[in-house]
Amino acid sequence: MQYPATHLVVMGVAGSGKSTIAAALSRQLGWACAEADEFHPQSNIDKMSQGIPLQDEDRWPWLQQIQDWMTGQARAGHSTVLTCSALKRSYRRLLSEAEGRVLFIHLHGEAALISERMQGREGHFMPPTLLPSQLATLEPLSPEELAEGSLRLDISRSPEQLIGAVLAALKLPSDPAHCAH
């Protein structure tokens, strides 16, 4: 089936490498890229900065804004790469309602590796103390989601290996000159 636009949602807990992988995929494919964090209202950022985990009522308006952005891009004929934790299946269902084909790239790994990465990054409002709440909330991709083309990738692999795995599995062109956007 041919889709007017494809949205790759690079998902996982904080510190799993979503921004790194999404930026590389965006460059490789020549697709629009967005960080879901940019869609958070200030109240959500304030909560997370204080080490307070977000609740569903905090997330629904944020996820709706992301879905609206994806639909707007699809209507303009643009495929996208987006970072979004998308921790629960219900969140992914909402995002999947965007126009176009929506696929999830779940970056997963050992909690110790993710915590180590979080300790090393600067300038992010998500403190490492929230990692346990994110891991507790995370619902891995279901067999149905995987059957629909979404991927689960181990972050112990190099960024280059992860990008190659995405491009190969999704049969996406690696040359932006060959992409319709």
Short mmCIF file of C-alpha atoms in Angstrom, two decimals:
data_model
loop_
_atom_site.label_atom_id
_atom_site.label_comp_id
_atom_site.label_asym_id
_atom_site.label_seq_id
_atom_site.Cartn_x
_atom_site.Cartn_y
_atom_site.Cartn_z
CA MET A 1 0.00 0.00 0.00
CA GLN A 2 1.33 3.44 -0.90
CA TYR A 3 1.13 6.14 1.77
CA PRO A 4 1.21 9.87 1.13
CA ALA A 5 3.57 10.35 4.07
CA THR A 6 5.42 8.21 6.60
CA HIS A 7 6.05 9.24 10.20
CA LEU A 8 8.89 7.51 12.04
CA VAL A 9 8.37 7.99 15.78
CA VAL A 10 11.66 7.26 17.54
CA MET A 11 10.47 6.20 20.99
CA GLY A 12 11.80 5.05 24.34
CA VAL A 13 12.61 6.31 27.78
CA ALA A 14 14.69 9.42 28.39
CA GLY A 15 18.35 8.82 27.64
CA SER A 16 17.78 6.02 25.13
CA GLY A 17 19.20 8.04 22.22
CA LYS A 18 16.01 9.23 20.54
CA SER A 19 17.38 12.64 19.54
CA THR A 20 20.61 11.22 18.13
CA ILE A 21 18.87 8.56 16.04
CA ALA A 22 16.02 10.83 14.88
CA ALA A 23 18.42 13.56 13.76
CA ALA A 24 20.52 11.04 11.82
CA LEU A 25 17.43 9.51 10.18
CA SER A 26 16.13 12.97 9.28
CA ARG A 27 19.46 13.88 7.65
CA GLN A 28 19.72 10.54 5.85
CA LEU A 29 16.16 10.63 4.53
CA GLY A 30 15.76 14.37 4.04
CA TRP A 31 12.55 14.33 6.12
CA ALA A 32 11.23 16.97 8.52
CA CYS A 33 12.27 16.33 12.12
CA ALA A 34 10.73 17.38 15.42
CA GLU A 35 11.41 16.78 19.09
CA ALA A 36 8.27 15.94 21.08
CA ASP A 37 9.78 17.84 24.01
CA GLU A 38 9.21 21.04 22.00
CA PHE A 39 5.45 20.42 22.20
CA HIS A 40 5.32 20.24 26.02
CA PRO A 41 3.49 23.08 27.74
CA GLN A 42 5.58 24.93 30.33
CA SER A 43 3.60 23.26 33.14
CA ASN A 44 4.88 19.82 32.04
CA ILE A 45 8.47 21.07 31.78
CA ASP A 46 8.19 22.62 35.25
CA LYS A 47 6.93 19.32 36.70
CA MET A 48 9.68 17.24 35.12
CA SER A 49 12.35 19.78 36.09
CA GLN A 50 11.23 19.36 39.69
CA GLY A 51 11.48 15.57 39.39
CA ILE A 52 7.70 15.08 39.31
CA PRO A 53 6.60 12.37 36.86
CA LEU A 54 3.92 13.36 34.35
CA GLN A 55 0.51 11.74 34.60
CA ASP A 56 -1.80 10.80 31.73
CA GLU A 57 -3.78 14.03 32.14
CA ASP A 58 -0.50 15.93 31.55
CA ARG A 59 0.34 13.88 28.48
CA TRP A 60 -2.94 13.79 26.48
CA PRO A 61 -2.93 17.46 25.31
CA TRP A 62 0.79 17.15 24.51
CA LEU A 63 0.25 13.99 22.46
CA GLN A 64 -2.69 15.58 20.63
CA GLN A 65 -0.46 18.51 19.60
CA ILE A 66 2.13 16.07 18.27
CA GLN A 67 -0.53 14.15 16.33
CA ASP A 68 -1.84 17.43 14.88
CA TRP A 69 1.70 18.39 13.76
CA MET A 70 2.16 14.99 12.09
CA THR A 71 -1.18 15.33 10.28
CA GLY A 72 -0.29 18.85 9.13
CA GLN A 73 3.01 17.58 7.74
CA ALA A 74 1.27 14.68 5.97
CA ARG A 75 -1.30 17.02 4.42
CA ALA A 76 1.60 19.10 3.10
CA GLY A 77 3.07 15.91 1.59
CA HIS A 78 5.96 15.67 4.06
CA SER A 79 7.24 12.54 5.75
CA THR A 80 8.64 13.08 9.24
CA VAL A 81 10.95 11.76 11.91
CA LEU A 82 9.85 12.54 15.44
CA THR A 83 11.21 11.83 18.88
CA CYS A 84 8.57 10.93 21.44
CA SER A 85 8.78 8.71 24.51
CA ALA A 86 5.41 7.12 23.52
CA LEU A 87 5.66 4.94 26.60
CA LYS A 88 2.15 3.48 26.56
CA ARG A 89 0.23 1.69 23.83
CA SER A 90 -2.66 4.12 24.34
CA TYR A 91 -0.29 7.01 23.56
CA ARG A 92 0.93 5.24 20.44
CA ARG A 93 -2.67 4.59 19.36
CA LEU A 94 -3.38 8.32 19.55
CA LEU A 95 -0.25 9.16 17.55
CA SER A 96 -1.15 6.44 15.02
CA GLU A 97 -4.35 8.33 14.23
CA ALA A 98 -2.29 11.00 12.43
CA GLU A 99 -2.70 11.03 8.67
CA GLY A 100 -0.09 8.97 6.87
CA ARG A 101 1.73 5.81 7.87
CA VAL A 102 2.98 5.90 11.49
CA LEU A 103 5.77 3.53 12.53
CA PHE A 104 7.49 3.34 15.90
CA ILE A 105 11.21 2.76 16.37
CA HIS A 106 11.59 1.65 20.01
CA LEU A 107 15.11 2.21 21.33
CA HIS A 108 15.55 -0.03 24.35
CA GLY A 109 18.43 -1.09 26.53
CA GLU A 110 19.67 -1.89 29.99
CA ALA A 111 18.61 0.58 32.70
CA ALA A 112 22.25 0.98 33.80
CA LEU A 113 23.34 2.06 30.30
CA ILE A 114 20.46 4.51 29.99
CA SER A 115 21.14 5.96 33.45
CA GLU A 116 24.82 6.39 32.56
CA ARG A 117 23.86 8.27 29.39
CA MET A 118 21.46 10.50 31.33
CA GLN A 119 24.18 11.36 33.86
CA GLY A 120 26.43 12.50 31.00
CA ARG A 121 24.05 14.84 29.19
CA GLU A 122 23.71 18.52 29.88
CA GLY A 123 20.95 21.06 29.41
CA HIS A 124 18.00 18.66 29.52
CA PHE A 125 15.09 19.21 31.89
CA MET A 126 14.52 15.48 32.51
CA PRO A 127 16.53 14.45 35.60
CA PRO A 128 17.93 10.91 35.90
CA THR A 129 15.76 10.44 39.01
CA LEU A 130 12.71 10.08 36.72
CA LEU A 131 14.16 7.10 34.81
CA PRO A 132 12.58 4.49 37.16
CA SER A 133 9.11 6.01 36.67
CA GLN A 134 9.60 5.97 32.89
CA LEU A 135 10.75 2.35 32.93
CA ALA A 136 7.74 1.43 35.09
CA THR A 137 5.37 3.20 32.66
CA LEU A 138 6.92 1.75 29.49
CA GLU A 139 4.77 -0.75 27.62
CA PRO A 140 6.99 -2.36 24.96
CA LEU A 141 5.75 -2.62 21.40
CA SER A 142 3.06 -5.27 21.12
CA PRO A 143 3.28 -8.16 18.66
CA GLU A 144 0.61 -6.33 16.63
CA GLU A 145 2.67 -3.13 16.51
CA LEU A 146 5.72 -5.11 15.43
CA ALA A 147 3.68 -6.94 12.77
CA GLU A 148 2.58 -3.56 11.37
CA GLY A 149 6.21 -2.61 10.71
CA SER A 150 7.39 -0.97 13.92
CA LEU A 151 10.84 -1.94 15.21
CA ARG A 152 12.51 -2.64 18.56
CA LEU A 153 16.25 -1.90 18.55
CA ASP A 154 18.90 -2.47 21.23
CA ILE A 155 20.79 0.74 22.05
CA SER A 156 23.99 -1.15 22.83
CA ARG A 157 24.52 -1.08 19.04
CA SER A 158 26.20 1.94 17.46
CA PRO A 159 24.09 4.78 16.05
CA GLU A 160 25.28 3.80 12.56
CA GLN A 161 24.12 0.21 13.09
CA LEU A 162 20.76 1.41 14.39
CA ILE A 163 20.23 3.73 11.41
CA GLY A 164 21.19 0.96 9.01
CA ALA A 165 18.77 -1.43 10.71
CA VAL A 166 15.90 1.07 10.38
CA LEU A 167 16.59 1.80 6.72
CA ALA A 168 16.96 -1.89 5.86
CA ALA A 169 13.91 -3.08 7.82
CA LEU A 170 11.64 -0.36 6.48
CA LYS A 171 13.10 -0.54 2.97
CA LEU A 172 13.64 3.22 3.00
CA PRO A 173 16.03 4.96 0.62
CA SER A 174 19.23 6.20 2.19
CA ASP A 175 19.79 8.96 -0.37
CA PRO A 176 17.73 12.13 0.25
CA ALA A 177 17.76 12.83 -3.49
CA HIS A 178 15.48 9.81 -3.92
CA CYS A 179 12.98 10.87 -1.25
CA ALA A 180 9.69 12.58 -1.95
CA HIS A 181 9.17 15.27 0.65
#
